[in-house]
Amino acid sequence: MARLVSEEDSWSAHDATVRIHAPPPPDRGGVSRDRRPGGAGPQPRALRRPHGRVQPFPLRQERLGHGSDERRRARREERPDHRPIPEPVRHRARRWPHHHPPHLRLHAPRRQDDLGAKHRTRRTYEAGARGGQGRERRERPGEILVNATAQTPKDDADLIIDGLNITERVAEIEEQGYTIVEDFISQPEVARLRHAFDTEVPITEMRAIGTDTGQTWRAHNLLAKTRAVDYLFLDRRIRALIEGVLGPRVQVNVTTLFNVLPGETRQFLHQDDGLWPIPRPHPHFVCNALIALDDYDLENGATHIVPYSHKWHDRKVDQDIETTRVVMRSGTMLMWEGGLWHGGGANTSKDRERLGFFMSHNVAYLRPQEIQLVSVPRETVKQMPTELQRLLGYHRFGIGVDGRDPIDVLYDGNVFNPTAKLAQEWRGTQDGIGR
């Protein structure tokens, strides 16, 4: 089961307890001398462990078959600084999950719980103002880390933000491809969003995938048109869920307001990550959320989904396949992985609209569908919090802008590195051109 817990720190803690038993190197007659006043004089060379640290005592030769396990254990326990080796670790090769990319490392299986609190180190998070990227610390025995709105339970080390168990929700997305969070936003928030969309965001007719009725009205590029949705992209619960699925380096992919009118037909089943021609199976690189601003039911077109279909890497889904309908109240959020097959339902009602806000994220190394760096004017971006600017693409990816942080360039407008000089200036100050 996927978790927001990394094993990296756990392995580091266990590494400190594991003693390495290897035969000593051949004696070549070398000595080391203690030249301090009153020193002990010539001493045997200190043995070194494989990673270079000096071993404080000579390692004994213990070969397989040389005595029973009980005798070898008894000899080890005679040492004055003996520390017991956890049984599940002693005869198992070490694995290093930190070799994997961060978005894969989050889903590494948990270690066995029978190691005991003495040998277990958890990665816990205190969610901070930066949307779930809290500071990391080690849990003390019997301790529960709590701040104003985020809590890490002692038993499971689950990440909980504002009452929402992020770890369990990420596990649901990993397993079945989606999760449903009821009452994600309050009804006053729904009313404010509806008012902002009615008064600030112009919408136009856009035909949905596989439909020809023209009964769906849409507005894209919302971050350039209204500030009413900024807080949703910075919501700590959304940030933690998205990063739990995709990893820490993400960006805004699509922002859409849609209104499905009566008479609209059913949308074709599709995958949201099919735009990028990456062979399956592949790591998750798209994660989407839909917030209902009306009640969604069977009559006005509740969304069709095919649970677990994000795992069907070599299978095409028939449009007549049996689906599950997502019936939800206003204020509920549906979040799903980009490979899940889904589609909007037909609005067969006579006078009921179906309004929704759609927000999509993808990993930062892929091009987004909406080019936020062009779509949102720079003067508008300057008014946003730094974290939202980063989500729009103003993050350093390799070189950045002539070696500078894109946010610095956003404010001063200088696309040239201030330390750069023309070749003739270099020649005037140096023997040759700096390279």
CSV table of C-alpha atoms in Angstrom, one decimal:
chain,number,residue,atom,x,y,z
A,1,MET,CA,0.0,0.0,0.0
A,2,ALA,CA,1.3,3.4,-0.9
A,3,ARG,CA,2.3,5.6,1.9
A,4,LEU,CA,3.6,9.1,2.5
A,5,VAL,CA,6.4,7.6,4.5
A,6,SER,CA,9.9,7.1,3.1
A,7,GLU,CA,12.0,4.2,4.2
A,8,GLU,CA,15.2,6.2,3.7
A,9,ASP,CA,15.5,7.3,7.3
A,10,SER,CA,14.5,3.9,8.6
A,11,TRP,CA,17.3,2.3,6.8
A,12,SER,CA,19.8,4.9,8.0
A,13,ALA,CA,18.7,4.2,11.6
A,14,HIS,CA,19.2,0.4,11.1
A,15,ASP,CA,22.5,0.9,9.5
A,16,ALA,CA,23.8,2.3,12.7
A,17,THR,CA,22.9,-0.9,14.6
A,18,VAL,CA,24.2,-3.5,12.2
A,19,ARG,CA,27.8,-4.7,12.9
A,20,ILE,CA,29.8,-6.0,10.0
A,21,HIS,CA,31.6,-9.3,10.7
A,22,ALA,CA,34.4,-10.0,8.2
A,23,PRO,CA,37.7,-11.8,8.3
A,24,PRO,CA,40.7,-9.5,9.2
A,25,PRO,CA,43.1,-8.5,6.4
A,26,PRO,CA,46.5,-10.3,6.3
A,27,ASP,CA,49.1,-8.9,8.6
A,28,ARG,CA,51.8,-7.1,6.6
A,29,GLY,CA,53.8,-6.1,9.6
A,30,GLY,CA,52.7,-2.5,9.6
A,31,VAL,CA,52.3,-0.6,12.9
A,32,SER,CA,50.8,2.7,13.9
A,33,ARG,CA,52.6,4.7,16.5
A,34,ASP,CA,51.1,6.8,19.2
A,35,ARG,CA,53.5,9.8,19.3
A,36,ARG,CA,51.7,11.7,22.1
A,37,PRO,CA,53.7,12.1,25.3
A,38,GLY,CA,53.2,9.0,27.4
A,39,GLY,CA,51.6,7.2,24.4
A,40,ALA,CA,51.3,3.5,24.3
A,41,GLY,CA,53.9,3.1,21.5
A,42,PRO,CA,53.5,0.7,18.6
A,43,GLN,CA,49.9,-0.6,18.2
A,44,PRO,CA,48.3,-3.0,15.7
A,45,ARG,CA,46.8,-1.1,12.7
A,46,ALA,CA,43.2,-0.3,13.2
A,47,LEU,CA,40.9,-2.2,10.9
A,48,ARG,CA,38.6,-0.2,8.7
A,49,ARG,CA,35.0,-0.9,7.8
A,50,PRO,CA,34.1,-1.0,4.1
A,51,HIS,CA,32.9,2.6,4.1
A,52,GLY,CA,36.1,3.9,5.6
A,53,ARG,CA,35.4,4.6,9.3
A,54,VAL,CA,37.9,3.2,11.8
A,55,GLN,CA,36.6,0.1,13.7
A,56,PRO,CA,37.3,0.5,17.4
A,57,PHE,CA,38.1,-3.2,17.9
A,58,PRO,CA,39.5,-5.9,15.7
A,59,LEU,CA,36.8,-7.8,13.8
A,60,ARG,CA,36.6,-11.5,14.5
A,61,GLN,CA,36.6,-14.0,11.7
A,62,GLU,CA,33.2,-15.7,11.7
A,63,ARG,CA,32.7,-18.0,8.7
A,64,LEU,CA,29.5,-19.9,7.9
A,65,GLY,CA,29.6,-23.3,9.5
A,66,HIS,CA,32.1,-22.3,12.2
A,67,GLY,CA,30.0,-23.1,15.2
A,68,SER,CA,26.3,-22.8,15.7
A,69,ASP,CA,24.2,-19.6,15.6
A,70,GLU,CA,24.0,-19.7,19.4
A,71,ARG,CA,27.8,-19.8,19.8
A,72,ARG,CA,28.3,-16.9,17.3
A,73,ARG,CA,25.6,-14.9,19.0
A,74,ALA,CA,27.2,-15.5,22.4
A,75,ARG,CA,30.6,-14.3,21.2
A,76,ARG,CA,29.1,-11.1,19.9
A,77,GLU,CA,27.3,-10.5,23.1
A,78,GLU,CA,30.6,-10.7,25.0
A,79,ARG,CA,31.7,-7.5,23.5
A,80,PRO,CA,31.3,-4.5,25.8
A,81,ASP,CA,29.6,-2.3,23.2
A,82,HIS,CA,27.4,-5.0,21.8
A,83,ARG,CA,24.0,-3.8,20.4
A,84,PRO,CA,21.5,-6.5,19.3
A,85,ILE,CA,20.8,-6.8,15.6
A,86,PRO,CA,17.1,-6.8,14.6
A,87,GLU,CA,16.2,-10.3,13.4
A,88,PRO,CA,14.5,-9.2,10.1
A,89,VAL,CA,17.6,-7.2,9.1
A,90,ARG,CA,20.5,-9.4,10.2
A,91,HIS,CA,20.4,-11.9,7.3
A,92,ARG,CA,18.9,-9.7,4.7
A,93,ALA,CA,20.7,-7.6,2.1
A,94,ARG,CA,20.3,-3.9,2.4
A,95,ARG,CA,18.1,-2.2,-0.1
A,96,TRP,CA,18.3,1.5,-0.7
A,97,PRO,CA,15.0,3.0,-1.7
A,98,HIS,CA,16.5,6.4,-2.1
A,99,HIS,CA,18.0,5.3,-5.4
A,100,HIS,CA,14.5,5.5,-6.8
A,101,PRO,CA,13.0,8.8,-8.0
A,102,PRO,CA,11.1,10.7,-5.3
A,103,HIS,CA,7.7,10.0,-6.8
A,104,LEU,CA,8.4,6.3,-6.6
A,105,ARG,CA,10.0,6.5,-3.2
A,106,LEU,CA,6.8,7.6,-1.7
A,107,HIS,CA,5.2,4.3,-2.5
A,108,ALA,CA,7.9,2.0,-1.2
A,109,PRO,CA,6.3,-0.7,1.0
A,110,ARG,CA,6.5,-0.2,4.7
A,111,ARG,CA,9.0,-2.0,6.8
A,112,GLN,CA,7.9,-4.7,9.2
A,113,ASP,CA,6.5,-3.4,12.5
A,114,ASP,CA,8.1,-6.1,14.6
A,115,LEU,CA,11.5,-4.3,14.6
A,116,GLY,CA,10.5,-2.5,17.8
A,117,ALA,CA,10.3,1.2,18.6
A,118,LYS,CA,14.0,1.2,19.5
A,119,HIS,CA,15.0,0.4,15.9
A,120,ARG,CA,12.3,2.2,14.0
A,121,THR,CA,12.6,5.7,12.7
A,122,ARG,CA,9.6,7.3,11.0
A,123,ARG,CA,9.5,10.2,8.7
A,124,THR,CA,6.7,12.4,10.0
A,125,TYR,CA,5.5,15.7,8.8
A,126,GLU,CA,4.2,18.8,10.4
A,127,ALA,CA,2.2,20.5,7.7
A,128,GLY,CA,3.2,24.1,7.4
A,129,ALA,CA,2.2,27.1,5.4
A,130,ARG,CA,3.7,25.7,2.2
A,131,GLY,CA,0.9,23.2,1.7
A,132,GLY,CA,2.1,19.9,3.2
A,133,GLN,CA,5.8,20.4,2.6
A,134,GLY,CA,6.4,20.4,6.4
A,135,ARG,CA,9.7,20.0,8.1
A,136,GLU,CA,11.0,16.6,8.7
A,137,ARG,CA,11.9,15.2,12.1
A,138,ARG,CA,12.2,11.9,13.9
A,139,GLU,CA,9.5,10.6,16.2
A,140,ARG,CA,10.4,10.0,19.8
A,141,PRO,CA,8.9,6.9,21.6
A,142,GLY,CA,5.3,7.5,22.6
A,143,GLU,CA,5.1,10.8,20.8
A,144,ILE,CA,2.4,12.2,18.6
A,145,LEU,CA,3.3,15.1,16.5
A,146,VAL,CA,0.6,17.7,16.4
A,147,ASN,CA,0.2,21.3,15.2
A,148,ALA,CA,-2.9,23.4,14.7
A,149,THR,CA,-4.4,21.4,11.9
A,150,ALA,CA,-2.0,18.6,11.1
A,151,GLN,CA,-1.5,15.4,13.1
A,152,THR,CA,0.7,12.3,12.6
A,153,PRO,CA,-0.8,9.4,14.5
A,154,LYS,CA,1.6,7.3,16.5
A,155,ASP,CA,0.6,3.9,15.2
A,156,ASP,CA,0.5,4.4,11.4
A,157,ALA,CA,2.4,7.6,10.8
A,158,ASP,CA,-0.4,8.7,8.5
A,159,LEU,CA,-0.4,12.3,7.4
A,160,ILE,CA,-3.6,14.1,8.4
A,161,ILE,CA,-4.4,17.6,7.4
A,162,ASP,CA,-7.6,19.4,8.5
A,163,GLY,CA,-9.1,16.1,9.4
A,164,LEU,CA,-8.4,14.5,6.0
A,165,ASN,CA,-6.2,11.3,6.1
A,166,ILE,CA,-3.9,12.0,3.2
A,167,THR,CA,-2.1,8.7,3.4
A,168,GLU,CA,-5.3,6.7,3.1
A,169,ARG,CA,-6.6,8.8,0.2
A,170,VAL,CA,-3.3,8.4,-1.7
A,171,ALA,CA,-3.6,4.7,-1.1
A,172,GLU,CA,-7.1,4.7,-2.6
A,173,ILE,CA,-5.9,6.5,-5.7
A,174,GLU,CA,-3.0,4.0,-6.0
A,175,GLU,CA,-5.4,1.0,-5.6
A,176,GLN,CA,-8.6,1.9,-7.4
A,177,GLY,CA,-7.6,5.0,-9.4
A,178,TYR,CA,-9.7,7.6,-7.6
A,179,THR,CA,-10.9,8.9,-4.3
A,180,ILE,CA,-14.0,10.9,-3.3
A,181,VAL,CA,-13.8,13.6,-0.5
A,182,GLU,CA,-17.2,14.7,0.6
A,183,ASP,CA,-17.7,18.3,1.8
A,184,PHE,CA,-14.2,19.3,0.6
A,185,ILE,CA,-15.4,22.9,0.4
A,186,SER,CA,-18.2,24.5,2.3
A,187,GLN,CA,-21.4,25.8,0.8
A,188,PRO,CA,-20.4,29.4,1.5
A,189,GLU,CA,-17.2,28.7,-0.6
A,190,VAL,CA,-19.4,27.2,-3.3
A,191,ALA,CA,-21.5,30.3,-3.4
A,192,ARG,CA,-18.4,32.6,-3.6
A,193,LEU,CA,-17.0,30.5,-6.5
A,194,ARG,CA,-20.3,30.6,-8.4
A,195,HIS,CA,-20.5,34.3,-8.0
A,196,ALA,CA,-17.0,34.8,-9.2
A,197,PHE,CA,-17.5,32.6,-12.2
A,198,ASP,CA,-20.8,34.4,-13.1
A,199,THR,CA,-19.2,37.9,-12.8
A,200,GLU,CA,-15.6,37.5,-13.8
A,201,VAL,CA,-15.1,34.6,-16.1
A,202,PRO,CA,-16.5,34.7,-19.7
A,203,ILE,CA,-17.4,31.2,-21.0
A,204,THR,CA,-18.0,29.9,-24.5
A,205,GLU,CA,-19.5,26.9,-26.2
A,206,MET,CA,-17.0,24.1,-26.5
A,207,ARG,CA,-18.0,20.6,-27.5
A,208,ALA,CA,-17.0,17.9,-25.2
A,209,ILE,CA,-15.0,14.8,-26.3
A,210,GLY,CA,-17.3,12.6,-28.5
A,211,THR,CA,-20.3,14.9,-28.4
A,212,ASP,CA,-21.9,17.1,-31.1
A,213,THR,CA,-24.7,18.9,-29.3
A,214,GLY,CA,-22.8,22.0,-28.2
A,215,GLN,CA,-24.6,21.9,-24.8
A,216,THR,CA,-21.4,22.3,-22.8
A,217,TRP,CA,-20.0,25.7,-22.0
A,218,ARG,CA,-16.4,26.0,-20.9
A,219,ALA,CA,-13.8,28.5,-19.7
A,220,HIS,CA,-10.1,27.6,-19.6
A,221,ASN,CA,-7.0,29.5,-18.3
A,222,LEU,CA,-8.9,30.5,-15.1
A,223,LEU,CA,-5.7,31.7,-13.3
A,224,ALA,CA,-5.5,34.6,-15.8
A,225,LYS,CA,-9.2,35.5,-15.3
A,226,THR,CA,-10.0,35.4,-11.6
A,227,ARG,CA,-8.3,35.2,-8.3
A,228,ALA,CA,-11.2,33.3,-6.8
A,229,VAL,CA,-9.5,29.9,-7.4
A,230,ASP,CA,-6.0,30.7,-6.2
A,231,TYR,CA,-6.6,29.3,-2.7
A,232,LEU,CA,-7.6,25.9,-4.1
A,233,PHE,CA,-4.3,25.4,-5.8
A,234,LEU,CA,-2.6,26.3,-2.5
A,235,ASP,CA,-4.9,24.2,-0.3
A,236,ARG,CA,-2.6,22.0,1.8
A,237,ARG,CA,-4.9,19.0,1.4
A,238,ILE,CA,-4.8,19.2,-2.4
A,239,ARG,CA,-1.0,19.9,-2.4
A,240,ALA,CA,-0.4,16.8,-0.2
A,241,LEU,CA,-2.7,14.6,-2.3
A,242,ILE,CA,-1.1,15.7,-5.6
A,243,GLU,CA,2.4,15.3,-4.3
A,244,GLY,CA,1.6,12.0,-2.8
A,245,VAL,CA,0.6,10.7,-6.2
A,246,LEU,CA,3.1,12.5,-8.5
A,247,GLY,CA,5.9,13.5,-6.2
A,248,PRO,CA,7.2,16.9,-5.1
A,249,ARG,CA,8.0,18.5,-8.5
A,250,VAL,CA,4.6,19.3,-10.1
A,251,GLN,CA,3.0,22.1,-12.0
A,252,VAL,CA,-0.5,23.3,-13.1
A,253,ASN,CA,-1.6,21.5,-16.3
A,254,VAL,CA,-5.2,22.6,-16.9
A,255,THR,CA,-7.7,24.9,-15.2
A,256,THR,CA,-11.3,24.6,-16.5
A,257,LEU,CA,-14.8,25.8,-15.6
A,258,PHE,CA,-17.5,23.8,-17.3
A,259,ASN,CA,-21.3,23.9,-17.3
A,260,VAL,CA,-23.2,21.0,-18.8
A,261,LEU,CA,-26.6,22.1,-19.9
A,262,PRO,CA,-29.8,19.9,-20.3
A,263,GLY,CA,-29.8,17.8,-23.4
A,264,GLU,CA,-26.0,17.2,-23.5
A,265,THR,CA,-25.1,13.6,-24.5
A,266,ARG,CA,-22.7,11.3,-22.8
A,267,GLN,CA,-19.0,12.0,-23.1
A,268,PHE,CA,-16.7,9.3,-24.5
A,269,LEU,CA,-14.6,7.3,-22.0
A,270,HIS,CA,-11.0,8.5,-22.1
A,271,GLN,CA,-7.8,8.8,-20.2
A,272,ASP,CA,-6.3,12.2,-19.3
A,273,ASP,CA,-2.7,11.1,-19.7
A,274,GLY,CA,-3.1,9.8,-23.2
A,275,LEU,CA,-1.9,13.1,-24.8
A,276,TRP,CA,1.7,12.3,-23.9
A,277,PRO,CA,3.0,9.3,-26.0
A,278,ILE,CA,4.7,7.5,-23.2
A,279,PRO,CA,4.5,3.7,-23.3
A,280,ARG,CA,2.7,2.0,-20.5
A,281,PRO,CA,3.3,1.0,-17.8
A,282,HIS,CA,4.8,4.3,-16.6
A,283,PRO,CA,5.1,6.3,-13.4
A,284,HIS,CA,2.1,8.5,-12.6
A,285,PHE,CA,2.5,11.9,-14.3
A,286,VAL,CA,-1.0,13.3,-14.3
A,287,CYS,CA,-3.5,13.8,-11.4
A,288,ASN,CA,-6.8,15.6,-11.7
A,289,ALA,CA,-9.5,16.9,-9.4
A,290,LEU,CA,-13.1,17.9,-10.0
A,291,ILE,CA,-15.0,20.0,-7.5
A,292,ALA,CA,-18.8,19.8,-7.9
A,293,LEU,CA,-20.5,23.2,-7.7
A,294,ASP,CA,-23.9,21.6,-8.3
A,295,ASP,CA,-25.4,18.3,-7.0
A,296,TYR,CA,-24.3,15.5,-9.4
A,297,ASP,CA,-26.8,12.7,-9.9
A,298,LEU,CA,-27.9,10.2,-12.5
A,299,GLU,CA,-30.3,12.6,-14.1
A,300,ASN,CA,-28.0,15.6,-14.7
A,301,GLY,CA,-25.0,13.5,-15.8
A,302,ALA,CA,-22.9,12.2,-12.9
A,303,THR,CA,-19.4,11.2,-14.1
A,304,HIS,CA,-18.8,7.7,-15.4
A,305,ILE,CA,-15.6,6.0,-14.1
A,306,VAL,CA,-14.1,2.5,-14.6
A,307,PRO,CA,-12.5,1.6,-11.2
A,308,TYR,CA,-9.0,0.0,-11.4
A,309,SER,CA,-8.7,0.8,-15.1
A,310,HIS,CA,-5.6,2.9,-14.5
A,311,LYS,CA,-3.8,-0.5,-14.1
A,312,TRP,CA,-4.9,-1.9,-17.5
A,313,HIS,CA,-1.7,-1.0,-19.3
A,314,ASP,CA,-2.3,-3.1,-22.4
A,315,ARG,CA,-6.1,-2.9,-22.7
A,316,LYS,CA,-8.4,-0.6,-24.6
A,317,VAL,CA,-11.7,0.1,-22.9
A,318,ASP,CA,-14.9,-0.6,-24.8
A,319,GLN,CA,-17.3,2.4,-24.7
A,320,ASP,CA,-20.1,0.0,-23.7
A,321,ILE,CA,-18.1,-1.3,-20.7
A,322,GLU,CA,-19.9,-1.3,-17.3
A,323,THR,CA,-19.1,1.9,-15.4
A,324,THR,CA,-19.6,3.3,-11.9
A,325,ARG,CA,-21.4,6.6,-11.6
A,326,VAL,CA,-20.0,9.2,-9.2
A,327,VAL,CA,-23.1,10.7,-7.5
A,328,MET,CA,-22.0,13.6,-5.2
A,329,ARG,CA,-23.3,16.6,-3.5
A,330,SER,CA,-22.2,20.2,-4.1
A,331,GLY,CA,-18.8,20.8,-2.5
A,332,THR,CA,-17.5,17.3,-3.0
A,333,MET,CA,-14.2,16.6,-4.7
A,334,LEU,CA,-13.4,13.7,-7.0
A,335,MET,CA,-9.7,13.1,-7.5
A,336,TRP,CA,-8.3,10.5,-9.9
A,337,GLU,CA,-5.0,9.3,-11.5
A,338,GLY,CA,-4.6,10.4,-15.2
A,339,GLY,CA,-4.7,6.8,-16.5
A,340,LEU,CA,-8.3,6.1,-15.1
A,341,TRP,CA,-10.9,5.7,-17.9
A,342,HIS,CA,-13.8,8.1,-17.3
A,343,GLY,CA,-16.2,10.4,-19.0
A,344,GLY,CA,-19.0,12.8,-18.3
A,345,GLY,CA,-22.6,11.6,-18.2
A,346,ALA,CA,-25.6,12.7,-20.3
A,347,ASN,CA,-27.7,15.5,-18.8
A,348,THR,CA,-31.2,14.1,-19.3
A,349,SER,CA,-32.9,16.6,-17.0
A,350,LYS,CA,-35.2,19.3,-18.3
A,351,ASP,CA,-33.9,22.4,-16.5
A,352,ARG,CA,-30.9,21.4,-14.3
A,353,GLU,CA,-27.3,22.5,-15.1
A,354,ARG,CA,-24.2,20.7,-13.9
A,355,LEU,CA,-21.4,23.2,-13.0
A,356,GLY,CA,-17.9,22.0,-12.0
A,357,PHE,CA,-14.4,23.2,-11.5
A,358,PHE,CA,-11.6,21.1,-13.0
A,359,MET,CA,-8.0,21.4,-12.0
A,360,SER,CA,-5.2,19.2,-13.4
A,361,HIS,CA,-1.5,18.8,-12.4
A,362,ASN,CA,1.3,17.0,-14.1
A,363,VAL,CA,4.9,16.4,-13.3
A,364,ALA,CA,7.2,19.4,-13.9
A,365,TYR,CA,9.3,17.7,-16.5
A,366,LEU,CA,6.4,17.4,-19.0
A,367,ARG,CA,4.9,20.2,-21.0
A,368,PRO,CA,1.4,21.1,-19.7
A,369,GLN,CA,-1.6,21.4,-22.0
A,370,GLU,CA,-2.1,25.0,-21.0
A,371,ILE,CA,1.1,27.0,-21.4
A,372,GLN,CA,0.8,28.9,-18.1
A,373,LEU,CA,4.0,31.0,-18.8
A,374,VAL,CA,2.2,32.6,-21.8
A,375,SER,CA,-1.4,32.3,-20.7
A,376,VAL,CA,-1.2,34.2,-17.5
A,377,PRO,CA,0.2,37.8,-17.9
A,378,ARG,CA,3.4,38.5,-16.0
A,379,GLU,CA,1.8,41.4,-14.1
A,380,THR,CA,-0.8,39.0,-12.9
A,381,VAL,CA,1.7,36.4,-11.9
A,382,LYS,CA,3.6,39.0,-9.8
A,383,GLN,CA,0.5,39.4,-7.6
A,384,MET,CA,0.5,35.7,-6.8
A,385,PRO,CA,2.2,33.9,-3.9
A,386,THR,CA,5.6,32.4,-4.7
A,387,GLU,CA,4.3,28.9,-4.4
A,388,LEU,CA,1.6,29.5,-7.0
A,389,GLN,CA,4.2,31.1,-9.2
A,390,ARG,CA,6.3,28.0,-9.0
A,391,LEU,CA,3.2,25.9,-9.9
A,392,LEU,CA,2.7,28.0,-13.0
A,393,GLY,CA,6.2,27.0,-14.2
A,394,TYR,CA,8.4,29.7,-12.7
A,395,HIS,CA,10.6,27.1,-11.2
A,396,ARG,CA,14.3,26.4,-11.9
A,397,PHE,CA,14.7,23.3,-14.1
A,398,GLY,CA,18.3,22.8,-14.8
A,399,ILE,CA,19.8,26.0,-16.2
A,400,GLY,CA,16.8,28.3,-15.6
A,401,VAL,CA,17.1,31.7,-17.3
A,402,ASP,CA,20.8,32.2,-18.1
A,403,GLY,CA,21.6,30.5,-14.8
A,404,ARG,CA,19.1,32.5,-12.8
A,405,ASP,CA,15.9,31.7,-10.9
A,406,PRO,CA,12.9,32.4,-13.2
A,407,ILE,CA,11.2,34.3,-10.4
A,408,ASP,CA,14.1,36.7,-10.1
A,409,VAL,CA,13.8,37.3,-13.9
A,410,LEU,CA,10.0,37.7,-13.5
A,411,TYR,CA,10.5,40.7,-11.2
A,412,ASP,CA,13.6,42.5,-12.7
A,413,GLY,CA,13.0,41.5,-16.4
A,414,ASN,CA,16.7,40.9,-17.0
A,415,VAL,CA,17.1,37.8,-19.1
A,416,PHE,CA,20.9,38.1,-19.0
A,417,ASN,CA,23.0,37.1,-16.1
A,418,PRO,CA,24.3,40.3,-14.4
A,419,THR,CA,27.8,38.7,-14.1
A,420,ALA,CA,28.1,38.1,-17.8
A,421,LYS,CA,30.6,40.2,-19.8
A,422,LEU,CA,31.5,40.6,-23.4
A,423,ALA,CA,34.6,38.9,-24.7
A,424,GLN,CA,36.5,42.1,-25.1
A,425,GLU,CA,35.8,43.0,-21.5
A,426,TRP,CA,37.2,39.7,-20.4
A,427,ARG,CA,40.3,40.2,-22.5
A,428,GLY,CA,40.9,43.5,-20.8
A,429,THR,CA,40.9,42.0,-17.3
A,430,GLN,CA,42.4,38.5,-17.9
A,431,ASP,CA,45.0,36.9,-20.0
A,432,GLY,CA,42.4,34.9,-21.8
A,433,ILE,CA,38.7,34.6,-22.3
A,434,GLY,CA,37.0,33.0,-19.3
A,435,ARG,CA,35.5,29.7,-20.0
